[in-house]
Coordinates of C-alpha atoms and ligand atoms in Angstrom, one line a residue:
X1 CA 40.3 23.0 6.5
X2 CA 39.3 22.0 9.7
X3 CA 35.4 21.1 10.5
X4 CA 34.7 22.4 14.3
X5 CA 31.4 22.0 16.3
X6 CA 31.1 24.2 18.7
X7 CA 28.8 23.4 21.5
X8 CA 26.8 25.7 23.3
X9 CA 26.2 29.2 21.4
X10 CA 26.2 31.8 23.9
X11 CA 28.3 34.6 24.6
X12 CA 32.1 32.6 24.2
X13 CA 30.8 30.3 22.1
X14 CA 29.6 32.3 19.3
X15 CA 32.4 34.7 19.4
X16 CA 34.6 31.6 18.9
X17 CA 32.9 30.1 16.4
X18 CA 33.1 33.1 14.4
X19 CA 36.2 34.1 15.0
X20 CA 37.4 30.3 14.3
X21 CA 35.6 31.0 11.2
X22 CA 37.6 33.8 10.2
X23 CA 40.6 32.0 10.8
X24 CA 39.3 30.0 7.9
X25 CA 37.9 27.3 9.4
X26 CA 34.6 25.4 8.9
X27 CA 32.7 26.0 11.6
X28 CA 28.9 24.6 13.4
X29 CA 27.6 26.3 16.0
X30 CA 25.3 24.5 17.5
X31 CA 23.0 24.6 20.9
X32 CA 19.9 23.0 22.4
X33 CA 18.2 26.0 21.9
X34 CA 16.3 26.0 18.9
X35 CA 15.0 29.7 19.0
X36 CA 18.2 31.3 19.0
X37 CA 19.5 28.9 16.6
X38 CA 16.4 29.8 13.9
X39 CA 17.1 33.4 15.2
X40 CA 20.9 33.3 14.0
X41 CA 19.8 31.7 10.7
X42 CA 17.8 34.6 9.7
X43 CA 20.6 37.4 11.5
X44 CA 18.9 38.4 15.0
X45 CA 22.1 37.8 17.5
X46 CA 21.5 36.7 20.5
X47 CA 24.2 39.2 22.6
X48 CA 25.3 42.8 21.8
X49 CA 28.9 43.0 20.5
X50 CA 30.7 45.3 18.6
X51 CA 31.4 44.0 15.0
X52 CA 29.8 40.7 15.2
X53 CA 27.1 41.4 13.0
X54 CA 28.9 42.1 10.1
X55 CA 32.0 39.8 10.5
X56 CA 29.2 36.8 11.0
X57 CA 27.4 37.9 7.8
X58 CA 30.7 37.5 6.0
X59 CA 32.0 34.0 6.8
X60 CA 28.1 32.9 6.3
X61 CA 28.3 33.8 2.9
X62 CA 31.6 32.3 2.0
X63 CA 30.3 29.3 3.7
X64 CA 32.7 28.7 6.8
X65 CA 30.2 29.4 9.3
X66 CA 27.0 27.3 10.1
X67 CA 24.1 27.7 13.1
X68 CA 22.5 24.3 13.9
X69 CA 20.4 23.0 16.3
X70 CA 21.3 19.4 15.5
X71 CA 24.3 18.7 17.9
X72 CA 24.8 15.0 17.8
X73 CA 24.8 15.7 13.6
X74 CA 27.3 18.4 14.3
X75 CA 29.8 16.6 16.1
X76 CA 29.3 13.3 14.0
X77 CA 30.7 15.6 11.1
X78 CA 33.3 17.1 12.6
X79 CA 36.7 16.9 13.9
X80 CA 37.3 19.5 16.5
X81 CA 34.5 19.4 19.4
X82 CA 34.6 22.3 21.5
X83 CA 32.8 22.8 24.3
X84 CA 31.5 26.0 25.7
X85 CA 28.4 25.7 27.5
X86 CA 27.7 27.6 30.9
X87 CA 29.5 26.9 34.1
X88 CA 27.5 29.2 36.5
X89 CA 28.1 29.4 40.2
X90 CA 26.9 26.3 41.9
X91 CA 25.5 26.1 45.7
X92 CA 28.7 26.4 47.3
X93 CA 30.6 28.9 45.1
X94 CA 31.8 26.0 43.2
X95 CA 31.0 26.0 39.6
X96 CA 28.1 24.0 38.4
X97 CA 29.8 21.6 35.7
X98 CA 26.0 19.8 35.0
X99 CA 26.0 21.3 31.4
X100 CA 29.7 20.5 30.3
X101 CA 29.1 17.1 31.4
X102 CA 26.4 17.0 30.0
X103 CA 27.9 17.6 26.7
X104 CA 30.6 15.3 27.6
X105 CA 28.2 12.4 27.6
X106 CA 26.6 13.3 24.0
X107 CA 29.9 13.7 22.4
X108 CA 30.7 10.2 23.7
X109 CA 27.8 8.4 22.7
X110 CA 28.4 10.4 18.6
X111 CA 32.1 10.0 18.2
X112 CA 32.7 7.6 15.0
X113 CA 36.0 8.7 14.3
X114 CA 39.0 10.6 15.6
X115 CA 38.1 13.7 17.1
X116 CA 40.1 16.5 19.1
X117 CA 37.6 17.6 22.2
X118 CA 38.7 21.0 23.3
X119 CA 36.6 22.6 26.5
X120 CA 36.3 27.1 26.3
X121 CA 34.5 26.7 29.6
X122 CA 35.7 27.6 32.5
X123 CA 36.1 24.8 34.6
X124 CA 37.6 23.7 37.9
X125 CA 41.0 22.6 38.0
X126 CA 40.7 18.5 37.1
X127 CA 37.9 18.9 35.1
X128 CA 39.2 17.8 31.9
X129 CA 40.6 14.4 33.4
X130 CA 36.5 14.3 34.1
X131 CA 35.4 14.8 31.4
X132 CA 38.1 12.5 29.4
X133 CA 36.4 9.7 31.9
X134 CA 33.1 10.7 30.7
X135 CA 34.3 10.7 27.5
X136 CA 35.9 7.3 27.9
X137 CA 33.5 5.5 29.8
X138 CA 31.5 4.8 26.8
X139 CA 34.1 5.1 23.9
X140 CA 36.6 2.6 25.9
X141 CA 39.0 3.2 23.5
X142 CA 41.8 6.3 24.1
X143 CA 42.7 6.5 20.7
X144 CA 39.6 7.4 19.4
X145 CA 39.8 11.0 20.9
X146 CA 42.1 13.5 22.5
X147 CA 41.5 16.5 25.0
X148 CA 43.1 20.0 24.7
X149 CA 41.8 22.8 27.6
X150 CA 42.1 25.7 25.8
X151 CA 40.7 28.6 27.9
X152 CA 39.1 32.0 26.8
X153 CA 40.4 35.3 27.6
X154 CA 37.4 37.0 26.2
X155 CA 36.0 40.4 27.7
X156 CA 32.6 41.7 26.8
X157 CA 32.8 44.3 24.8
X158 CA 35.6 44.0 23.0
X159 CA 35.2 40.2 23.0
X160 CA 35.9 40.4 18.8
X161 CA 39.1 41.8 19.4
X162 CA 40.4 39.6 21.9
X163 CA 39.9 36.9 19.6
X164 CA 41.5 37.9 17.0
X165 CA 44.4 39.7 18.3
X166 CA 44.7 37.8 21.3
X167 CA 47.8 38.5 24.2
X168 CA 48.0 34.7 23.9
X169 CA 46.4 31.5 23.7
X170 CA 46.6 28.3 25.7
X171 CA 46.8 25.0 24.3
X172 CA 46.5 22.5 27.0
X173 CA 47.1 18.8 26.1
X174 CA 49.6 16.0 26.6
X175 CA 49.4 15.0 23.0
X176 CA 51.8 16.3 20.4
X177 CA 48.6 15.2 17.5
X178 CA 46.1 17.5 19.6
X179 CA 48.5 20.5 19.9
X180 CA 49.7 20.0 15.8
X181 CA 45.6 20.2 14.9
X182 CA 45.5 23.5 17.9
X183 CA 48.4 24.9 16.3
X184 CA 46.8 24.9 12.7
X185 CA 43.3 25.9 14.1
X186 CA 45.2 29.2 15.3
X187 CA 47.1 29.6 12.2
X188 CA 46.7 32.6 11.0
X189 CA 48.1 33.6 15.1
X190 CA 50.7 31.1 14.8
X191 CA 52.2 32.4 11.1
X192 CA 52.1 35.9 12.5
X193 CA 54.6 35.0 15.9
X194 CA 51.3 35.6 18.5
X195 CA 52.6 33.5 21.5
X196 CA 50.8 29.9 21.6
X197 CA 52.0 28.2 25.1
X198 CA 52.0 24.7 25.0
X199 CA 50.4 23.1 28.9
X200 CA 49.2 20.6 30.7
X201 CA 45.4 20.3 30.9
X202 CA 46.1 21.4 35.0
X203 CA 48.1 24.3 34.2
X204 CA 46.0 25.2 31.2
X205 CA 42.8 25.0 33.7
X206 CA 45.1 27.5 36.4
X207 CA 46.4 29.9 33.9
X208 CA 42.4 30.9 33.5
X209 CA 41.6 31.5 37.3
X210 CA 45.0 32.8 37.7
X211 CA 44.4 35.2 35.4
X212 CA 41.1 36.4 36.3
X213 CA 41.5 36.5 39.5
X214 CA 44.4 38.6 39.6
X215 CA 42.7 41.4 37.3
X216 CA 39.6 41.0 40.5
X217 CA 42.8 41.3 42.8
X218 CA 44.3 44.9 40.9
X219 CA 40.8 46.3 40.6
X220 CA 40.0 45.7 44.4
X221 CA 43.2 47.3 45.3
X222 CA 42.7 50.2 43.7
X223 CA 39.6 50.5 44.7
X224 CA 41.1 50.9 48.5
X225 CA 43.6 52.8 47.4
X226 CA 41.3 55.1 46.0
X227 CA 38.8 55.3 49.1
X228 CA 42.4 56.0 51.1
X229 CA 42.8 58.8 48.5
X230 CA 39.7 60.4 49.9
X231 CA 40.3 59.5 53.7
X232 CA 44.0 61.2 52.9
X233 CA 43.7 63.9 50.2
X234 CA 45.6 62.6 47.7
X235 CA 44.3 62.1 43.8
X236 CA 43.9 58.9 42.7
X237 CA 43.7 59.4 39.4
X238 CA 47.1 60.9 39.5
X239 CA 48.3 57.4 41.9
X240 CA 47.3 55.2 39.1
X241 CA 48.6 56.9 36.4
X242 CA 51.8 57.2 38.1
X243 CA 51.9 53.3 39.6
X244 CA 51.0 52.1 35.9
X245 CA 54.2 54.3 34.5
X246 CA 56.3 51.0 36.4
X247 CA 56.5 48.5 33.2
X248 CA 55.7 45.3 36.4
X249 CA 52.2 47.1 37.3
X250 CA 51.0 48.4 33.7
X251 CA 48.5 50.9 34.0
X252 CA 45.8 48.3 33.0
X253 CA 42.9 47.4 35.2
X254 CA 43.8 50.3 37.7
X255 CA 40.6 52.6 36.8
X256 CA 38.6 52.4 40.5
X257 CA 34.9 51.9 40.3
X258 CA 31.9 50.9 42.1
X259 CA 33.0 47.3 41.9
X260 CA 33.4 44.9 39.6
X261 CA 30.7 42.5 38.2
X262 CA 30.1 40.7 35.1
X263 CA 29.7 37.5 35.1
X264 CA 33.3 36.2 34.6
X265 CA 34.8 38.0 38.1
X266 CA 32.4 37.1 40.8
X267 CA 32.1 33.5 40.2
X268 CA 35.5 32.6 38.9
X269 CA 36.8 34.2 42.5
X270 CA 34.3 32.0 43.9
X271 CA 35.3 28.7 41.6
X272 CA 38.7 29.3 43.1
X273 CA 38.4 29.9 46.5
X274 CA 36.3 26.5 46.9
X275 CA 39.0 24.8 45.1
X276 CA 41.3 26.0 47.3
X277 CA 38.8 25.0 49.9
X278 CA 39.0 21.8 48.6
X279 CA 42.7 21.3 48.6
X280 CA 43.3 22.7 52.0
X281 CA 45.4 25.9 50.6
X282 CA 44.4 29.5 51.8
X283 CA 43.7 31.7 49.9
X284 CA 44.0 35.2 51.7
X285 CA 44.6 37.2 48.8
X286 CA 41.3 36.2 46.8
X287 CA 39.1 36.5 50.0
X288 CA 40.3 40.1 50.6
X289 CA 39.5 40.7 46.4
X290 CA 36.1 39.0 47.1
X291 CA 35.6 41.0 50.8
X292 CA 36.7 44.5 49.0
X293 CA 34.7 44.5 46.1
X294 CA 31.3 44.0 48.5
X295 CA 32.4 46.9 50.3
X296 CA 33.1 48.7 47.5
X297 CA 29.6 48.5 45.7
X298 CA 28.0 49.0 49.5
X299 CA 30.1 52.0 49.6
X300 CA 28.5 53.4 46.6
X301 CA 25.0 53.6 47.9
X302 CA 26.8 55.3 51.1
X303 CA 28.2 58.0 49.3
X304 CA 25.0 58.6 47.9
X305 CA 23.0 58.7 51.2
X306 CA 25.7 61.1 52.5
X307 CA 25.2 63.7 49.6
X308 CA 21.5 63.0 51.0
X309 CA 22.6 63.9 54.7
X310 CA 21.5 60.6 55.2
X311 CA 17.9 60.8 54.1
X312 CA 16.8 59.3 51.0
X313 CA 13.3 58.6 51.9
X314 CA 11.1 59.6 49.3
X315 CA 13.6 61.2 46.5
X316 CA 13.8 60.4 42.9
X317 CA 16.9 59.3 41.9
X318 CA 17.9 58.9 37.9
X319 CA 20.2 55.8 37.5
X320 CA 22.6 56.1 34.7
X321 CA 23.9 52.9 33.6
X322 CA 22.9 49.4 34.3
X323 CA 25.2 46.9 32.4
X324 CA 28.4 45.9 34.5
X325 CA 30.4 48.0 32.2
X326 CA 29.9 49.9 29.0
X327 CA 29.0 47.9 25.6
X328 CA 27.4 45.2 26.7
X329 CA 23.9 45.1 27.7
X330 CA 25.0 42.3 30.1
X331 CA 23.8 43.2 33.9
X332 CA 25.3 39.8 35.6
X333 CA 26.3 41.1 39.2
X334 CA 26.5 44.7 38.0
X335 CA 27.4 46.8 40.7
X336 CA 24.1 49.2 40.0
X337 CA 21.9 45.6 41.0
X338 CA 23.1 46.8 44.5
X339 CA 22.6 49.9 44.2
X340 CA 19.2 49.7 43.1
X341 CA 17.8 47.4 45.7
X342 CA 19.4 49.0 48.4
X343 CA 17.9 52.1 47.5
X344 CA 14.4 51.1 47.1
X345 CA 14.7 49.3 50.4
X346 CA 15.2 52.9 51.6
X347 CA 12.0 54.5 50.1
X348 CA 13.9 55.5 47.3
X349 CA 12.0 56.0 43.3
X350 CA 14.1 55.0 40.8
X351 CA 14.2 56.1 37.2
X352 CA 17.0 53.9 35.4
X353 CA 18.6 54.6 31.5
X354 CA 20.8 52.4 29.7
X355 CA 21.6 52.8 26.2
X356 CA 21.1 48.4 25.7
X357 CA 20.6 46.9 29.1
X358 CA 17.3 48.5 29.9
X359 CA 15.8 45.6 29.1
X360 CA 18.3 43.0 30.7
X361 CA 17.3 44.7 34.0
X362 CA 13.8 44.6 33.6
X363 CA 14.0 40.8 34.0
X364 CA 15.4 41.2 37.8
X365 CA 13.9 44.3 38.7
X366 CA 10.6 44.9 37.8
X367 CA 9.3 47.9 39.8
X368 CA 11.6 50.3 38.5
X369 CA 10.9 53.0 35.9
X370 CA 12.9 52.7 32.6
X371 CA 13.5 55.2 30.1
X372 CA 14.3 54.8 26.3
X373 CA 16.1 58.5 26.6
X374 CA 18.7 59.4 29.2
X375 CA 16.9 63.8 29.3
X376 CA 13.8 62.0 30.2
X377 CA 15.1 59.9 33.4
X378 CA 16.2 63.2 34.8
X379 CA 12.7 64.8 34.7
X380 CA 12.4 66.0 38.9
X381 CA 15.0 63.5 40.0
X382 CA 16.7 64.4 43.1
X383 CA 20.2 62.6 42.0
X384 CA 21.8 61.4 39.2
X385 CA 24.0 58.7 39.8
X386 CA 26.5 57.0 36.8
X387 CA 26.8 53.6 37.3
X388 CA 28.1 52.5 33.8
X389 CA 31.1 54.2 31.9
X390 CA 29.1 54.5 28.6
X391 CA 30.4 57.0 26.3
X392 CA 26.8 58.6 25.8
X393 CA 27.4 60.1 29.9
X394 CA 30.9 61.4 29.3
X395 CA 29.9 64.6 27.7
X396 CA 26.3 64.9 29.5
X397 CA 24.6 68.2 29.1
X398 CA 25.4 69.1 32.6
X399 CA 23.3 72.4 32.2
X400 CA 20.3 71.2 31.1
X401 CA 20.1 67.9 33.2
X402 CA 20.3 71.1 36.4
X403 CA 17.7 72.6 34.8
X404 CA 15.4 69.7 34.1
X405 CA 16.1 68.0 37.6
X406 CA 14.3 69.2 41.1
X407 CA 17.6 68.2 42.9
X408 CA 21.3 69.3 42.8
X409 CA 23.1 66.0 43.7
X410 CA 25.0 64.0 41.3
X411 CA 27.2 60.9 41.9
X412 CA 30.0 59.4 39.8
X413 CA 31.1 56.1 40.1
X414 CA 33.2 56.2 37.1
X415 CA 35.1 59.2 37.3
X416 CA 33.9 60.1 34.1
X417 CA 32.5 63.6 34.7
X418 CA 34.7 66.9 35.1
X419 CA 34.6 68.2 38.8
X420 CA 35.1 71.4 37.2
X421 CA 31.9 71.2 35.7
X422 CA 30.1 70.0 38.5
X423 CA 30.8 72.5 40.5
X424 CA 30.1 75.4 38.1
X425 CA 26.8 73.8 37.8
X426 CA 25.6 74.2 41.2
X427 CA 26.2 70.6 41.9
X428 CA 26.9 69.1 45.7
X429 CA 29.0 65.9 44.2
X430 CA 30.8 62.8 44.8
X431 CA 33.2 60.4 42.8
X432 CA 36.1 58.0 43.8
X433 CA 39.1 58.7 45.2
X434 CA 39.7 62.3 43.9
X435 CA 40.9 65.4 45.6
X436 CA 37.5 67.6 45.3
X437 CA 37.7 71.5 45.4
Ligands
LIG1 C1 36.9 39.2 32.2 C2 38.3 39.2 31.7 O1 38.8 40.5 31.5 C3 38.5 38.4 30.5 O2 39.9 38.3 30.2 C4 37.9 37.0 30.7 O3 38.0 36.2 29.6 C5 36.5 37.1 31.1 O4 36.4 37.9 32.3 C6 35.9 35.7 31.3 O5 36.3 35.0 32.2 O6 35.1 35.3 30.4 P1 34.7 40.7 31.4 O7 34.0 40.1 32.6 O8 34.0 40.7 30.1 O9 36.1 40.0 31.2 O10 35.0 42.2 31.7 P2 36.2 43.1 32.2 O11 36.5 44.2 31.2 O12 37.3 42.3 32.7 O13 35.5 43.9 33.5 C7 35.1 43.2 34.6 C8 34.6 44.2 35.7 O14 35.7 45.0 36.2 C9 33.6 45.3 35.2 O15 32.6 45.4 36.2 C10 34.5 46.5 35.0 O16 33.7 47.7 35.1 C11 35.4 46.4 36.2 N1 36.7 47.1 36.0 C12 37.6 46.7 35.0 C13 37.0 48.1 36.9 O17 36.3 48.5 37.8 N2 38.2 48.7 36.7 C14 39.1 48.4 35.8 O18 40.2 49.0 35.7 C15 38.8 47.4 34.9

């Protein structure tokens, strides 16, 4: 069985940790923060995601999965180290590497025997021969430790599931010992014929922003292909389904929206385009993904103030939806941030809903109303605008919301919402990209 410390228990980290647990595994999660650590030990999670409750419960009673607040302890017991602390956006768009190296410096000064250090993070291309120096600088001896970049392809939500039934996984390392104790970390992947690629640190590092940065790329282009639906009559629903039918564009990531934002998307684009930066290579493609997806959100609030004949001044608008996409209550560069403030800049009274993010919000906007029940943000509201593709909105009680509402405007950013319906409703309406009647 292998003993793994993971460092740093947020979002990735704990949904590895368990879900190296359930590979059978003994696993530590540790992290600096002793709250949440006391609050995992007695079952308050510190993120909202489906399944992790119960599958955390499990592999805590049969004794494969440990919270701990002790990290130097941690490690010192262990022989996988894997890092997964934060690497938010630094000054310049690069990524602030402070807390993995950081880490990089405690693991050093606690190794006492062989251990494999494997970094989740994402991290700039090079970073692991970094933090191998960092590592090295007070080990001064090689053997005592080798590096595997092994990078997540997690998405909120459904995080559990990506985990377990992953589309691959990336074992980056130039040792044949490191990828042996990967391989067997993964078994249960490995035994069932789930592709584990063998890389270089570099092109383990690459494969991450490659990846994401891509999926940024196909939203933002069907996000203009959608507005050029409008501009040209055309349905884009119908575009995408059709595009997606070709087996080399899949019709994955092609839904348009009112941007993208998370907290994966916007700063990995960013990480990437300074590296480039940095290494003199343009990067056209990711600056048009970057340059689209601010016009896109701006375009939102546009399409709004047109249903308004351009006069928002003083209307109550109802705000459905504040997480950066449905079951998470994470709001990181959600699209409805935007919305929000450029909307109060304009006079504007906001009542907001989310099923789980209300609270999220409240910590970056404060002079907002929030309401525990979706029927109650749409008391006298003017609009209703759906920002977040929860279930809970795609079978709304359109009657009743016209009825309880002083206005008659409604905009979808998610496409979720029958036209049909709208319109037999009374309602003057808006969404992306689809032929409206
Ligand atoms: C993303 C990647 O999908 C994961 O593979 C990656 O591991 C993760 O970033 C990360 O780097 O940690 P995540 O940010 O959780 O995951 O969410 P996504 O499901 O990818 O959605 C990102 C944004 O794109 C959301 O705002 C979503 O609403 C938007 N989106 C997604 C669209 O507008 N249209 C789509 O078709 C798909």
């Amino acid at each position: 069985m292998n003993k793994i410390t993971i460092i740093g228990t947020g979002y990735v980290g704990l949904v590895t940790g368990v879900g190296m647990a359930e590979f059978g595994n003994k696993v530590i999660c540790t992290d600096v923060d002793n709250t949440k650590i006391d609050n995992l030990n007695s079952g308050i999670l510190p993120i909202y995601e489906p399944g992790l409750d119960e599958i955390i419960k499990r592999n805590r009673k049969d004794n494969r999965l440990f919270f701990s607040s002790n990290v130097e302890e941690s490690i010192i017991q262990s022989d996988v180290i894997v890092i997964a602390v934060g690497t938010p956006e630094g000054k310049n768009g690069d990524a602030d590497m402070s807390f993995v190296f950081s880490v990089a410096k405690t693991i050093s000064k606690n190794i006492n025997n062989y251990k494999l250090v494997v970094t989740k993070s994402t991290v700039p291309v090079g970073s692991g021969k970094r933090i191998i120096d960092l590592i090295n600088d007070k080990v001064n001896n090689q053997k005592l430790f080798d590096y595997v970049s092994n990078p997540e392809f997690l998405r909120e939500g459904s995080a559990l599931k990506d985990f377990l039934w992953p589309d691959r996984v990336i074992i980056g390392t130039d040792s044949e010992k490191a990828y042996e104790i990967m391989r067997n970390v993964y078994r249960p992947l490995y035994i069932s014929k789930n592709p584990i690629m063998h890389t270089t640190v570099e092109t383990a590092e690459m494969i991450k922003y490659a990846s994401n940065s891509f999926l940024a790329l196909k939203i933002s282009y069907i996000n203009e292909i959608a507005n050029l639906c409008e501009a040209v009559g055309a349905d884009i629903h119908k575009v995408a389904n059709a595009m997606g039918q070709d087996g080399r564009i899949s019709d994955k990531f092609l839904h348009p929206g009112p941007g993208f934002g998370g907290s994966c998307f916007p700063k990995d684009l960013e990480a990437l385009l300074s590296i480039s930066k940095i290494n003199n290579v343009k990067m056209n493609t990711v600056e048009a993904a970057i340059a689209a997806n601010h016009n896109q959100k701006n375009r939102m609030v546009e399409k709004l103030i047109a249903l308004f004949s351009g006069d928002v001044n003083d209307k109550k608008i109802a705000i459905l939806g504040l997480a950066f996409k449905a079951n998470t209550d994470d709001v990181r560069e959600s699209s409805s941030i935007n919305m929000i403030n450029s909307l109060l800049i304009k006079g504007v009274i906001i009542n907001a809903y989310d099923p789980i993010a209300n609270n999220e919000m409240a910590k970056i906007i404060n002079n907002i109303n929030y309401f525990d029940s979706l029927y109650d943000a749409i008391i006298e509201v003017d609009a209703v605008v759906i920002m977040t593709e929860w279930n809970e909105f795609r079978s709304l009680d359109l009657k009743r919301i016209k009825n309880e509402m002083r206005g008659n405007v409604f905009l979808d950013t998610r496409n979720i919402i029958s036209m049909d319906e709208l319109s037999s409703h009374g309602f003057i309406y808006d969404n992306i990209g689809r032929i409206k009647k």
